Coordinates of C-alpha atoms in Angstrom, one line a residue:
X1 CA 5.9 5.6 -1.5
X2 CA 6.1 3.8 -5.0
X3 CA 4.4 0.1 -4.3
X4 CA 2.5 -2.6 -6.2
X5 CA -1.2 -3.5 -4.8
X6 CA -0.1 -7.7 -4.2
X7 CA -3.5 -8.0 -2.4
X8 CA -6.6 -7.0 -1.4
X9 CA -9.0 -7.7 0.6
X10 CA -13.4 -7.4 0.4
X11 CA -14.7 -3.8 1.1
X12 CA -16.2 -4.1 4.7
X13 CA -17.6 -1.2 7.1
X14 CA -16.8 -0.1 10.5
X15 CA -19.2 0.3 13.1
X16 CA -19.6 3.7 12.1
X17 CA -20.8 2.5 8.7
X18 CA -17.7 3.7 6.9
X19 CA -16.1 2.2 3.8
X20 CA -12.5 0.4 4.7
X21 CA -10.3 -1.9 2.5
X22 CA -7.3 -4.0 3.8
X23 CA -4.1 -4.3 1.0
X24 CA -0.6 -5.9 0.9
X25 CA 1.2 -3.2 -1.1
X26 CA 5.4 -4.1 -2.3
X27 CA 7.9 -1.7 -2.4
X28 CA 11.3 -2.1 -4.1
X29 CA 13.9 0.7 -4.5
X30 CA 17.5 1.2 -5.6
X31 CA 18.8 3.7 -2.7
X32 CA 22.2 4.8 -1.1
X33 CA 23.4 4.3 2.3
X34 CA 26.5 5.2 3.6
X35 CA 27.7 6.5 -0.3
X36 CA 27.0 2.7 -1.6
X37 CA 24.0 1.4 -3.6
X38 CA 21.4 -0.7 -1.6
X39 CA 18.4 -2.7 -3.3
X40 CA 15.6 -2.5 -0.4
X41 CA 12.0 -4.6 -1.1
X42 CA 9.6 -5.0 1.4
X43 CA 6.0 -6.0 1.9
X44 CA 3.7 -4.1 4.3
X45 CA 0.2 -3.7 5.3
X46 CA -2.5 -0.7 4.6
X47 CA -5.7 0.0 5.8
X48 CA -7.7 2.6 3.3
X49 CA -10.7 3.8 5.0
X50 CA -13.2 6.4 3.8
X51 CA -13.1 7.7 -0.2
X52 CA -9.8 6.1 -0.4
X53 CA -11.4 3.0 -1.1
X54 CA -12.6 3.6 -4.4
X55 CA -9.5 4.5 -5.9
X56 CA -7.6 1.7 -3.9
X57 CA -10.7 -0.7 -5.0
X58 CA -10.1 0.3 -8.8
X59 CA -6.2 -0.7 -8.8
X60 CA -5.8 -3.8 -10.4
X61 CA -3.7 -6.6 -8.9
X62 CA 0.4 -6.0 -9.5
X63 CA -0.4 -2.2 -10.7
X64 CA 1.9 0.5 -9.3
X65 CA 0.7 3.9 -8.1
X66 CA 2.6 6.7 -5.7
X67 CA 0.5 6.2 -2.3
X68 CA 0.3 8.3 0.6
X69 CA -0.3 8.0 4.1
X70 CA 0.7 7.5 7.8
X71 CA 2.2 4.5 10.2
X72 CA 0.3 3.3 12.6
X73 CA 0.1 0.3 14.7
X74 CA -2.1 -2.9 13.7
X75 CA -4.8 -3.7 15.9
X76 CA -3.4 -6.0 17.8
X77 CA -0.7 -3.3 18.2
X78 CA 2.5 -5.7 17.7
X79 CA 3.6 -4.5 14.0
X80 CA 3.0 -1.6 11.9
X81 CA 0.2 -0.5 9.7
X82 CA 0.1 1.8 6.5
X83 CA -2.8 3.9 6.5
X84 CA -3.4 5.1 3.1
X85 CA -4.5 8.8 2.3
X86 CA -4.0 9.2 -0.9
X87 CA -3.2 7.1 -4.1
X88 CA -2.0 8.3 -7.6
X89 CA -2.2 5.1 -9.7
X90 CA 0.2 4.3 -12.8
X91 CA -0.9 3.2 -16.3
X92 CA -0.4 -0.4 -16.2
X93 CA 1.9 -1.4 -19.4
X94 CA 0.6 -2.8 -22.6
X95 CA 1.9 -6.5 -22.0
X96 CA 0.3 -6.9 -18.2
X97 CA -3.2 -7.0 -19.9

């Protein structure tokens, strides 16, 4: 999935002592359905945990990057959660700096 990182939140630990990093990421898309042009743009949660953090930890606020991953639920198990597996960020253009 193509999304911006909106937010993120401090590097904390699980009880296990491993490295996990909440994030708001925003997708938007031009897609089909039913043979006629959609818009879709949605917000949803992640959870990197493990390596992933680094590279999610070096995106900067508003960058774009192709992530990977897995739904699960959230903790309190009443919505749904992006785990994040992998991440391949995008240059961030000239004028965002």
């Amino acid at each position: 999935m193509s999304a911006q990182l909106l937010e993120r939140g401090a590097l904390r630990y699980t009880p296990a002592g491993v490295p996990a990093l909440d994030a708001t990421l925003q997708h938007a898309a031009s897609v089909v359905e039913d043979g006629r042009p959609r818009q879709i743009s949605f917000e949803i949660k992640a959870l990197g945990i493990g390596a992933i953090t680094q590279a999610l930890g070096a995106l900067a606020l508003g960058q774009e990057a192709e992530f990977s991953g897995f739904l699960g639920q959230t903790r309190n198990g009443r919505g749904l959660l992006f785990h994040i597996t992998h991440l391949v960020a995008h240059p961030m253009p000239a004028n965002a700096l």
